Tab-separated table of C-alpha atoms and ligand atoms in Angstrom:
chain	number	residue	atom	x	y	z
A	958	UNK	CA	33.847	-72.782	47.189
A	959	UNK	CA	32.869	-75.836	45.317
A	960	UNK	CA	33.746	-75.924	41.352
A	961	UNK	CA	31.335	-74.088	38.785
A	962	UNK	CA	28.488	-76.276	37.622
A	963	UNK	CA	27.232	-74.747	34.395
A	964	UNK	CA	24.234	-75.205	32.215
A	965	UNK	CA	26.109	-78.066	30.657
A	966	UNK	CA	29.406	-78.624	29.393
A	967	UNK	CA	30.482	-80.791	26.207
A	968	UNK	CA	31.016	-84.791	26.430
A	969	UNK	CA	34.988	-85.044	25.047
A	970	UNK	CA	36.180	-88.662	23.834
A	971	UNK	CA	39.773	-89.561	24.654
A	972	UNK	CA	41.954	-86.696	23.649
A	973	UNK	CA	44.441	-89.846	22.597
A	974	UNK	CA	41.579	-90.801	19.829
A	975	UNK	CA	41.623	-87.645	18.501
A	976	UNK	CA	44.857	-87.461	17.952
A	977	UNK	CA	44.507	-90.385	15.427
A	978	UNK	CA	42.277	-88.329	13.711
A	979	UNK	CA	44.505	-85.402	13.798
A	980	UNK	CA	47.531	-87.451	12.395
A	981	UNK	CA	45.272	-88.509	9.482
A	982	UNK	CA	44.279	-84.702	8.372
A	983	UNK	CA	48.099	-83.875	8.833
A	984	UNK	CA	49.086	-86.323	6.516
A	985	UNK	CA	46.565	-86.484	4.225
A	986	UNK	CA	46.868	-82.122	4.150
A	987	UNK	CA	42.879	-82.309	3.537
A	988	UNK	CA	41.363	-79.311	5.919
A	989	UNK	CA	38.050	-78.871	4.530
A	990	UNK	CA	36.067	-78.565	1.584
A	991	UNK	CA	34.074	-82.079	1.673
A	992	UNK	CA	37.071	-84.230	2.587
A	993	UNK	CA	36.958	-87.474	3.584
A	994	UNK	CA	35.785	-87.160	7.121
A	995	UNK	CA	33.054	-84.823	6.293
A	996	UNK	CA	32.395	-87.678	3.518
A	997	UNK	CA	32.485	-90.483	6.415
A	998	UNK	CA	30.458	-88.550	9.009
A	999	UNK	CA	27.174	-88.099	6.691
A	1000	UNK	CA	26.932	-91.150	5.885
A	1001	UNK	CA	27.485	-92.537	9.306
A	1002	UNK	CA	25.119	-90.267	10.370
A	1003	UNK	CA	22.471	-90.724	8.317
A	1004	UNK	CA	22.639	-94.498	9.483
A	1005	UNK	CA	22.965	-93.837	13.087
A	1006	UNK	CA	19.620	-91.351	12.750
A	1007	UNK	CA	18.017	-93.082	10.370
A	1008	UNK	CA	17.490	-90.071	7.722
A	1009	UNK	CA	17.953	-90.520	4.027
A	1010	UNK	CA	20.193	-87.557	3.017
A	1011	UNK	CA	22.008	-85.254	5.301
A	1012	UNK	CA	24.289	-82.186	4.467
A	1013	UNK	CA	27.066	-80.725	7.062
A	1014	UNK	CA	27.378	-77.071	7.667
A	1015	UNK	CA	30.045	-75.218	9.721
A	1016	UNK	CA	27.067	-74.138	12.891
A	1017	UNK	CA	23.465	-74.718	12.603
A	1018	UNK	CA	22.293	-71.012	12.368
A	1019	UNK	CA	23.501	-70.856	8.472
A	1020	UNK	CA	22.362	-73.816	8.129
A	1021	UNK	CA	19.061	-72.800	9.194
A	1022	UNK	CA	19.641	-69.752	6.926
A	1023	UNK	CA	20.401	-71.974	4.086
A	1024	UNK	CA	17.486	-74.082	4.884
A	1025	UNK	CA	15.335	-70.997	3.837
A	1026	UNK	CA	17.268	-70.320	1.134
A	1027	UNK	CA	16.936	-73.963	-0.397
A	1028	UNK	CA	13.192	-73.774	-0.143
A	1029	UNK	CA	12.985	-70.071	-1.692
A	1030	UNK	CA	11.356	-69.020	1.374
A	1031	UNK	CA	9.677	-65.103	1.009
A	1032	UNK	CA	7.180	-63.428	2.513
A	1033	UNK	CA	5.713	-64.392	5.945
A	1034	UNK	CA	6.985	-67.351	7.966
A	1035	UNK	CA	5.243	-68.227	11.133
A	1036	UNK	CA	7.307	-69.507	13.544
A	1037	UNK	CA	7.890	-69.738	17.473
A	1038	UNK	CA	8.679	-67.044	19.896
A	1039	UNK	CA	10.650	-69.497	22.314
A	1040	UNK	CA	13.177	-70.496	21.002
A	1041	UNK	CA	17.303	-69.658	20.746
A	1042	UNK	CA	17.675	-66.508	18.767
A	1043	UNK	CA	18.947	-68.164	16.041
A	1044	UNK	CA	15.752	-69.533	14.937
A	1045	UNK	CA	13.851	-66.141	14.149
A	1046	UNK	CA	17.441	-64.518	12.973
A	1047	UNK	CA	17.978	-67.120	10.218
A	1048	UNK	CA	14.153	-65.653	8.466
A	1049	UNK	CA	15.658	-61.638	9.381
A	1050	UNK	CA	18.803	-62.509	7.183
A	1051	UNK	CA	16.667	-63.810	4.200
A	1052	UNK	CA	14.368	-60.706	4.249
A	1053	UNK	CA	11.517	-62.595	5.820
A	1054	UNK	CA	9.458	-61.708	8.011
A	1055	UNK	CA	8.900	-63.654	10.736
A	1056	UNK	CA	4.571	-64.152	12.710
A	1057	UNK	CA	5.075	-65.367	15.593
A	1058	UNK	CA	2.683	-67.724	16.679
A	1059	UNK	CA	2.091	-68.767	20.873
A	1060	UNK	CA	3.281	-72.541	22.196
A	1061	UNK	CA	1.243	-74.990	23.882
A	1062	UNK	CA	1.486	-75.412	27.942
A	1063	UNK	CA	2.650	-79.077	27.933
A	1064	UNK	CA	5.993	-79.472	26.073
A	1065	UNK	CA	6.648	-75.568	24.992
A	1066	UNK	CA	6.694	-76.461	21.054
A	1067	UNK	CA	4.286	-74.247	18.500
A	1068	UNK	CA	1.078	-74.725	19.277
A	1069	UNK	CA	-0.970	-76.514	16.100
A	1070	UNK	CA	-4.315	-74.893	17.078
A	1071	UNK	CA	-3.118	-71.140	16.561
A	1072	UNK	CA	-1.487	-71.509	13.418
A	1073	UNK	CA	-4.316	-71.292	11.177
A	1074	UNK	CA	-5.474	-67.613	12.659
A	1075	UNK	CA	-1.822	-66.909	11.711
A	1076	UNK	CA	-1.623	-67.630	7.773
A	1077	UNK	CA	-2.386	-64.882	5.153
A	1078	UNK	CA	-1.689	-64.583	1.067
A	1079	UNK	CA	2.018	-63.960	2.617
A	1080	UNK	CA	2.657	-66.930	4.684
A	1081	UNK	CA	5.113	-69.929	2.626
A	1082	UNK	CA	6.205	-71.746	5.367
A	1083	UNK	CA	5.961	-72.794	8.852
A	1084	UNK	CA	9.297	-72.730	10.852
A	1085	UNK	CA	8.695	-74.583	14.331
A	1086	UNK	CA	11.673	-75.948	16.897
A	1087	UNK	CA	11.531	-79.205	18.770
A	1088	UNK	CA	12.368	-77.115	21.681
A	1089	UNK	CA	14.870	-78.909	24.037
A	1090	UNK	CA	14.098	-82.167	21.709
A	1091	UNK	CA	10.481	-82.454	22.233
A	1092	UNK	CA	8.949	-83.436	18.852
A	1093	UNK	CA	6.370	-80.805	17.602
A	1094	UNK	CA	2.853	-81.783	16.724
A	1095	UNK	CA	4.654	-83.190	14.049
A	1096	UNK	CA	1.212	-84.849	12.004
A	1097	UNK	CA	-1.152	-82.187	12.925
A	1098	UNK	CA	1.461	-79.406	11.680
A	1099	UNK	CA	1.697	-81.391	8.580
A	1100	UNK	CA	-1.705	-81.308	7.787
A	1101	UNK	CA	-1.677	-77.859	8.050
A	1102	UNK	CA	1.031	-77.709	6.011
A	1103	UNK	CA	-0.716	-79.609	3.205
A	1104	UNK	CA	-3.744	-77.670	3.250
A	1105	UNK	CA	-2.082	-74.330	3.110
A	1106	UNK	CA	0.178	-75.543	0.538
A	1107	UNK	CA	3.641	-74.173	2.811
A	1108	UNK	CA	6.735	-75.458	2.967
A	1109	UNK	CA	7.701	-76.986	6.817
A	1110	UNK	CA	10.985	-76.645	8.219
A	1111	UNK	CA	11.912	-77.852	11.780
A	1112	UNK	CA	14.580	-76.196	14.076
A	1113	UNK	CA	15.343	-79.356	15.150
A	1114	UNK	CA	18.787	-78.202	16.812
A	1115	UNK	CA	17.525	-79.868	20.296
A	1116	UNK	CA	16.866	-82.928	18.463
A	1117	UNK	CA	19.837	-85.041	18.232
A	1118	UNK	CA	19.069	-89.048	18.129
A	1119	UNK	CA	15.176	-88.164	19.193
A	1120	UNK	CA	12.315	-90.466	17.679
A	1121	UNK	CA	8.467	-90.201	17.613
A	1122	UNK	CA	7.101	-93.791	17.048
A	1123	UNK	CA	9.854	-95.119	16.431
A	1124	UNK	CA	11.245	-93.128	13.460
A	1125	UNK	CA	13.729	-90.184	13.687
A	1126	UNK	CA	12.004	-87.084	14.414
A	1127	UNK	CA	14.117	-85.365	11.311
A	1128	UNK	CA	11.800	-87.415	8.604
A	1129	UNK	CA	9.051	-85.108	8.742
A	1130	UNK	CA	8.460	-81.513	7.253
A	1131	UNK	CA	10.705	-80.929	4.240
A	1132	UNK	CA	13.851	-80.169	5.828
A	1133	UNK	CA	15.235	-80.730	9.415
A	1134	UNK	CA	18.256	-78.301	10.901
A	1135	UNK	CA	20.905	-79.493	13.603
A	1136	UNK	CA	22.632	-77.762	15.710
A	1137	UNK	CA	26.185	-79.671	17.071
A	1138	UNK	CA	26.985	-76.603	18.760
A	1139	UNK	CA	29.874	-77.529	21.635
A	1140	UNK	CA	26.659	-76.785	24.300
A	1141	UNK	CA	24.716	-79.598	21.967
A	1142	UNK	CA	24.362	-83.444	23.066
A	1143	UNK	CA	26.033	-84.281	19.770
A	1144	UNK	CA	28.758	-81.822	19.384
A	1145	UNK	CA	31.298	-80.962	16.846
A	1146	UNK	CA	33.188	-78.002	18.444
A	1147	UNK	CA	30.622	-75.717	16.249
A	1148	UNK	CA	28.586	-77.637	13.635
A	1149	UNK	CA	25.315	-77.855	11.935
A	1150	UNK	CA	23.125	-79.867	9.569
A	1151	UNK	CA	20.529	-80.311	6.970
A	1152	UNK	CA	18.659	-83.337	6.649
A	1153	UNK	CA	16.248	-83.636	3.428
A	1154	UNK	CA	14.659	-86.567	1.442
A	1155	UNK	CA	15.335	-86.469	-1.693
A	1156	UNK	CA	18.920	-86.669	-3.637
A	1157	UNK	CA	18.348	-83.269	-5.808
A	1158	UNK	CA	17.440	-81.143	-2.341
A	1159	UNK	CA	20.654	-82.642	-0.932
A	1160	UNK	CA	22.759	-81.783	-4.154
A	1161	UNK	CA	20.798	-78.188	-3.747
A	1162	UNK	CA	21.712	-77.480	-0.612
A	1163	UNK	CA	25.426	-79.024	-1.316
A	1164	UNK	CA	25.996	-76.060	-3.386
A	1165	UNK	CA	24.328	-73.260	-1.975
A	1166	UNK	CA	27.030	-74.102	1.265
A	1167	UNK	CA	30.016	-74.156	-1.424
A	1168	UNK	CA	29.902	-70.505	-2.706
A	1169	UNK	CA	26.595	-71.926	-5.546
A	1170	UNK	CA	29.973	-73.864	-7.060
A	1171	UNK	CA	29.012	-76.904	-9.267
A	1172	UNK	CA	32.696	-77.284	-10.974
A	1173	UNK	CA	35.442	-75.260	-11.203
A	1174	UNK	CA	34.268	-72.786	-13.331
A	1175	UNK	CA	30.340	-72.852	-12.762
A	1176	UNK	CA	28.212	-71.095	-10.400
A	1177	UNK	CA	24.722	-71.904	-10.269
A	1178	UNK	CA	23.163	-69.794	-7.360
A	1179	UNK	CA	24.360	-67.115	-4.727
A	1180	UNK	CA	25.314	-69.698	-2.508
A	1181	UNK	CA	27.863	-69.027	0.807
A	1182	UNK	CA	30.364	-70.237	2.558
A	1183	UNK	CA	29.156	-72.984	5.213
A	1184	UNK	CA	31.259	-76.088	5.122
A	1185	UNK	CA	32.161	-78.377	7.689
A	1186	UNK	CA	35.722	-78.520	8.148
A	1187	UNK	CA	37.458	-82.203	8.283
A	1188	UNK	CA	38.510	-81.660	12.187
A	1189	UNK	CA	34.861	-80.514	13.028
A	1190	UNK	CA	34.151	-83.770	11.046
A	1191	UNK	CA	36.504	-85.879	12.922
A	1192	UNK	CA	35.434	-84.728	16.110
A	1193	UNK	CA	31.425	-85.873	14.610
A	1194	UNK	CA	32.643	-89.335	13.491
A	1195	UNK	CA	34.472	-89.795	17.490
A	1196	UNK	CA	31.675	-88.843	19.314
A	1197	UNK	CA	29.019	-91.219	17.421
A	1198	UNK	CA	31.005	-93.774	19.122
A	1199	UNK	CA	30.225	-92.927	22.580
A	1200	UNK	CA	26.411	-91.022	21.881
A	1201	UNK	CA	25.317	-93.700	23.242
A	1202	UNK	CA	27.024	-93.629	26.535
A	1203	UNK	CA	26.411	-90.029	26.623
A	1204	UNK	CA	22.630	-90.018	26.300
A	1205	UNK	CA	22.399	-93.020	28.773
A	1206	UNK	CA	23.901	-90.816	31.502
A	1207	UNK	CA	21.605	-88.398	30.756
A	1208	UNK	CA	18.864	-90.143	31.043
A	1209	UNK	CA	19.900	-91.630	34.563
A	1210	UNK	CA	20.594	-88.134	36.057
A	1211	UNK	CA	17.128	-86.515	34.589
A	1212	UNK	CA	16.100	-89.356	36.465
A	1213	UNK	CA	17.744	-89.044	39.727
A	1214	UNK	CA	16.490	-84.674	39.067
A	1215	UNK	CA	12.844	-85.872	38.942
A	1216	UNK	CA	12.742	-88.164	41.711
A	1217	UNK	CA	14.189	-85.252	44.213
A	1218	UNK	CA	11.855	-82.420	43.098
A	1219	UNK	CA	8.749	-84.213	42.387
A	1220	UNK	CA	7.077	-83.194	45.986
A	1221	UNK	CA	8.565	-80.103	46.203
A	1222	UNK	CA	5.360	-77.525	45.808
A	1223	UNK	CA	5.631	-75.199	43.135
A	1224	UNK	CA	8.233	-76.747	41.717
A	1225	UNK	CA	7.178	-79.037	37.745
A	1226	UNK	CA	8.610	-80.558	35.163
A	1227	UNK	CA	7.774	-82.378	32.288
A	1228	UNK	CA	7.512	-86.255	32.083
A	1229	UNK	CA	8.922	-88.228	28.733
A	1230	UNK	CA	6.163	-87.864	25.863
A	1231	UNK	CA	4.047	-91.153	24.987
A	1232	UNK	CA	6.100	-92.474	21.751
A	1233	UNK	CA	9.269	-90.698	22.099
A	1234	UNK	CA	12.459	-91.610	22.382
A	1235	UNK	CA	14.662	-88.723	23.801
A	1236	UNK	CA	18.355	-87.399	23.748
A	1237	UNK	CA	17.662	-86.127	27.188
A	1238	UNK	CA	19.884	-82.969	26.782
A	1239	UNK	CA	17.785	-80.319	28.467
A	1240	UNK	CA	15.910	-80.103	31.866
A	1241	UNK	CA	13.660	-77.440	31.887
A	1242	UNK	CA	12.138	-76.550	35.365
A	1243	UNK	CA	9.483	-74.459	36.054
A	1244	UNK	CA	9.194	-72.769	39.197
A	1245	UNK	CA	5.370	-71.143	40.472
A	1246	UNK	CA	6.152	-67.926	42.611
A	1247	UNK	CA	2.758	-68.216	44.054
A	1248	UNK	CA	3.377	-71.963	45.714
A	1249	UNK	CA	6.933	-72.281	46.015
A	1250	UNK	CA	7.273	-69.053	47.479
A	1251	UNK	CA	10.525	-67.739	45.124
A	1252	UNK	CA	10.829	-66.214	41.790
A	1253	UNK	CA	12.909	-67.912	39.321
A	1254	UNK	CA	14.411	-65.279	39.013
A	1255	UNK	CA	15.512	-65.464	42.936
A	1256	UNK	CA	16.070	-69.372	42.042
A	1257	UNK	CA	18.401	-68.418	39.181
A	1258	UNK	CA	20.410	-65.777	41.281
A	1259	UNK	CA	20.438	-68.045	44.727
A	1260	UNK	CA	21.769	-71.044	42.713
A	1261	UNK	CA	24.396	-68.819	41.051
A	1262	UNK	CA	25.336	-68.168	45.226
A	1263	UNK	CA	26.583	-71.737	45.427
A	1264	UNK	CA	28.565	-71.807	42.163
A	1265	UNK	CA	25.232	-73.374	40.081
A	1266	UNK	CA	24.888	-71.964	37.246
A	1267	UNK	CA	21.755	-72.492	35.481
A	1268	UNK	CA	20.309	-70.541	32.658
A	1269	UNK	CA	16.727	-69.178	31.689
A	1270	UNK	CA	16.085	-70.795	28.312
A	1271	UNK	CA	14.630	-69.084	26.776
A	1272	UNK	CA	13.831	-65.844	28.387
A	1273	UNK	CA	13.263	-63.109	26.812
A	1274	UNK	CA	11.146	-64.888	24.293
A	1275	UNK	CA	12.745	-63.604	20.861
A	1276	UNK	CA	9.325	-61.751	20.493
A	1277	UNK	CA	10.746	-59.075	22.970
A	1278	UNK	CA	13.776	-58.161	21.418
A	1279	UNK	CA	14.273	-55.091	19.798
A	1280	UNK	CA	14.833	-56.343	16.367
A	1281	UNK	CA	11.089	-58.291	16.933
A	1282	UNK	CA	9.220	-56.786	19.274
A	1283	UNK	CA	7.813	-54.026	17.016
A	1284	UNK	CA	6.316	-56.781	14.698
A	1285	UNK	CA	1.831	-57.050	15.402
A	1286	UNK	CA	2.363	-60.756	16.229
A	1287	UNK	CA	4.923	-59.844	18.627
A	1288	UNK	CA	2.887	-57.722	20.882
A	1289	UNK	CA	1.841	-58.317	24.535
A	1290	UNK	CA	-0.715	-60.278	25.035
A	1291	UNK	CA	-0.779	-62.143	22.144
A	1292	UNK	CA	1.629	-64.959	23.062
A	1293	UNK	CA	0.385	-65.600	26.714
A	1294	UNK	CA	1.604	-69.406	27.101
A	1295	UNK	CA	4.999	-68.266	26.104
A	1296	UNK	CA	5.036	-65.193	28.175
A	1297	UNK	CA	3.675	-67.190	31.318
A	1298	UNK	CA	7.053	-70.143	30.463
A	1299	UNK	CA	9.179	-67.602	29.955
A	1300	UNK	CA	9.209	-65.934	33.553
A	1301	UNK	CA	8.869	-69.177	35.035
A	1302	UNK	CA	11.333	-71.640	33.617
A	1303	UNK	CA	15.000	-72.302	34.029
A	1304	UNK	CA	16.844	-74.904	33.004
A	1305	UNK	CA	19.222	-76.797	35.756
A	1306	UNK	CA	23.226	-78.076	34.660
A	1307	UNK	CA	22.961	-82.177	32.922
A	1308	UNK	CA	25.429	-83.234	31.207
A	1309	UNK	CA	27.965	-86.504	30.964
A	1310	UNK	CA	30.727	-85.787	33.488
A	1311	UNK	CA	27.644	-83.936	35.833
A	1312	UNK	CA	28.211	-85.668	38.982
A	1313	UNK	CA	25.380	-87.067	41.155
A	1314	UNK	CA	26.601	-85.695	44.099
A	1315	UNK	CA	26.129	-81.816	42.580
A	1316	UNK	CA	22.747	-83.107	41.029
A	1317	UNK	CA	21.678	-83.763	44.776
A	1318	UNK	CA	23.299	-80.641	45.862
A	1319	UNK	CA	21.308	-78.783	43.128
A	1320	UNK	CA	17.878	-80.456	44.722
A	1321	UNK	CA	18.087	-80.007	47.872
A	1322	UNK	CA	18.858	-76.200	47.215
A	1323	UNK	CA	16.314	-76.018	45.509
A	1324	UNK	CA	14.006	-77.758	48.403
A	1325	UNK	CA	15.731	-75.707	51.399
A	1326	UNK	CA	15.376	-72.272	49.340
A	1327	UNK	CA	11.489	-71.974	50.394
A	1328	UNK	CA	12.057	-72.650	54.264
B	143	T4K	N1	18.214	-73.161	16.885
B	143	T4K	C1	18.130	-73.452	18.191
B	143	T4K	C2	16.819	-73.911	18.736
B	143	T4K	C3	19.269	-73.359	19.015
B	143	T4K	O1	19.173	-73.642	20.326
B	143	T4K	C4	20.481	-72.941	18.445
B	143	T4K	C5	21.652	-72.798	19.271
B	143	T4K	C6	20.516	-72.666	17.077
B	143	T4K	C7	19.359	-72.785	16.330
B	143	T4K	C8	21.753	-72.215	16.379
B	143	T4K	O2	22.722	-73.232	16.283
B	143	T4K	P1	24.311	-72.848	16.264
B	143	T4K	O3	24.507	-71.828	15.177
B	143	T4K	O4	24.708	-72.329	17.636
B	143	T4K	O5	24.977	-74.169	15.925
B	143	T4K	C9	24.187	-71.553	23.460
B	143	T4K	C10	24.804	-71.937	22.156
B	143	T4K	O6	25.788	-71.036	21.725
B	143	T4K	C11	23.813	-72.145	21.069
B	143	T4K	O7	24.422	-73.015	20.149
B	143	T4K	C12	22.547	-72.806	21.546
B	143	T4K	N2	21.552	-72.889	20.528
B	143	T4K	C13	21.991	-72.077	22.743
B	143	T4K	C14	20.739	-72.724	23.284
B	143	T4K	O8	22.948	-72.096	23.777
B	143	T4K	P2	24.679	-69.530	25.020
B	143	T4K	O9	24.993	-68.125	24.718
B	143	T4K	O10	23.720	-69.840	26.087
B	143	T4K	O11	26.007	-70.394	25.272
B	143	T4K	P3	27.179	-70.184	26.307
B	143	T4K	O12	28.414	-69.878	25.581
B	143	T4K	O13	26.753	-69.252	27.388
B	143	T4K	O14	27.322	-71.650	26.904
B	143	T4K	C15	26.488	-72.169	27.912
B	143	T4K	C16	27.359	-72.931	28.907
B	143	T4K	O15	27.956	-74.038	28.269
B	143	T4K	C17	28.506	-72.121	29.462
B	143	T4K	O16	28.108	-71.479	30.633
B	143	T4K	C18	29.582	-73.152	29.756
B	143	T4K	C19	29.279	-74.250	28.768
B	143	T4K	N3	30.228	-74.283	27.638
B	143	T4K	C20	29.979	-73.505	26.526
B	143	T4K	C21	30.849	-73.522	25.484
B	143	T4K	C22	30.597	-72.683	24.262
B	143	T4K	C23	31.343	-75.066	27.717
B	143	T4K	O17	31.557	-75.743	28.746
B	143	T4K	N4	32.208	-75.103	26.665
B	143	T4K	C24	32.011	-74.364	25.543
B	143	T4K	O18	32.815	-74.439	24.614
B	143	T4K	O19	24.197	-70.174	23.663
């Protein structure tokens, strides 16, 4: 038996760089608590993505949750049913809660003509995720935004490196959240970030991740621990250097997946968007029962046969678990794009050290499943 191919496994520079790294946080005895690589990695990342301010948090999910926080979000948010978890969990653990609003067929991202419908004297903000890095509706949501006076915050955990005309993706709505989870294109073993506008959000947020501490003896707000740690932070500033690479290869075997399944019937995927430049870290398939002949499901369980092992992002939609499902916007019917995607899609292995030869493999399973 051939060795496991998973959903996607993290890009890791040369363990003899890291060392270097290592040797510096030995010496130096700085762990955490906005050293000098945590220092050194938001600024270099704020020039790499081209965002103003950005502040590091241990994993994306509190940063998400102290996103919310920075905002003062209450009341109703209305947000997207698929999506990881994490999204709709970061508004449970401020006491919000959440309307979940249906996606549009094309890309999978919150769908700008049902959000209106959604809004009442509750709703403050808007919560939508540039699901595997495909930007929202990111001027029409705006606009809505505006008129409704509510705050926007993107989930933009997918989002590493993307653009949308030829600016970062993470300069619109009022805050931006990353995810550099170790399954992320950008990864920092477990890592997160906030990326605002405006030096007083930044400062803000800065203290609501360090306990609400502005000096030794003065707490401003209820803030919490969620601090990037300086080898999390060295392991940010090593892979910039190769994200490059990384994304490159990406690109080239999303690529070499599209040419092999285009003709295969039943079987669709989505093209780059006009005006986008993406980090190429997902490859959502969907497979049609009713002209391929297989479930996904069947897909999902016959790949798993050879050692391939895919995984159904994102299915169930958040909307059906127990914590959610209870909610009025959550109920049956009511979210029929995402409930149609969600039975149908399954996203196949890419990432950097994916070899072609298992990417062919993986297609021509795929094509020899129906005969
Ligand atoms: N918002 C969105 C839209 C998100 O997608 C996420 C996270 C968040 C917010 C929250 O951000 P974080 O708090 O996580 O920073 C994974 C990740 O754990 C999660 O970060 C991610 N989204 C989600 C989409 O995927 P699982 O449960 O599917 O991961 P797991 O452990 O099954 O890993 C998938 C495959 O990756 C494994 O089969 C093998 C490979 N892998 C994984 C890990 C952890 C490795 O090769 N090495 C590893 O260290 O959730």
């Amino acid at each position: 038996m051939s060795k496991p191919v998973f959903v996607t496994q993290p890009y890791l520079p040369p363990l003899i760089e890291f060392q270097e790294y290592l040797k510096k946080i030995w010496d130096s005895k700085l762990l955490t608590n906005n050293g000098p690589f945590h220092q050194e990695l938001e600024q270099k990342l704020c020039e790499y993505l081209g965002v103003k301010y950005i502040s590091l948090f241990s994993n994306g999910t509190l940063a998400l949750i102290t996103a919310l926080q920075a905002l003062r979000i209450t009341g109703e948010v209305i947000t997207t049913p698929f999506s990881f978890v994490a999204t709709t969990h970061a508004l449970w653990w401020n006491n919000i809660k959440p309307v979940f609003v249906d996606i549009e067929p094309d890309y999978f991202t919150l769908n700008p003509d049902k959000i209106e419908a959604a809004i009442t004297s509750n709703t403050t903000a808007i919560l939508p995720v540039h699901v595997y890095g495909n930007p929202c509706n990111v001027v029409r949501i705006q606009k809505i935004a505006e008129t409704y006076g509510l705050k926007l915050i993107y989930d933009a955990a997918h989002a590493f490196g993307v653009r949308f005309n030829g600016t970062s993706i993470l300069n619109y709505g009022d805050l931006s959240v990353m995810s550099f989870h170790a399954t992320k294109v950008f990864n920092t073993f477990e890592g997160g970030a906030i990326v605002c506008h405006d030096k007083s959000m930044k400062q803000s947020i800065d203290l609501l991740k360090n306990f609400g501490f502005v000096d030794e003896t003065t707490v401003v707000a209820p803030g919490i621990n969620a601090k990037m740690n300086e080898i999390q932070a060295a392991m940010g500033l090593l892979q910039l250097k190769y994200i490059d690479k990384v994304i490159e290869k990406l690109k080239q075997l999303i690529r070499l997946y599209r040419n092999g399944l285009k003709d295969i019937n039943g079987i669709t995927f989505m093209d780059d968007m006009p005006a986008v430049k993406h980090c190429y870290s997902y490859f959502p398939v969907l497979i049609d029962k009713d002209r391929y002949g297989k479930t996904r499901n069947e897909v999902y369980e016959h790949l798993k046969i050879h050692n391939i092992f895919g995984r159904r992002y994102f299915y169930p939609l958040i909307s059906q678990f127990p914590a959610y499902c209870g909610l009025e916007s959550a109920l049956s019917g009511k979210l029929t794009v995402a409930e149609q995607i969600t039975e149908k899609v399954i996203c196949l292995p890419i990432y950097f050290d994916l070899h072609i030869n298992d990417v062919n493999r993986i297609i021509d399973y795929i094509r020899n499943f129906t005969k």
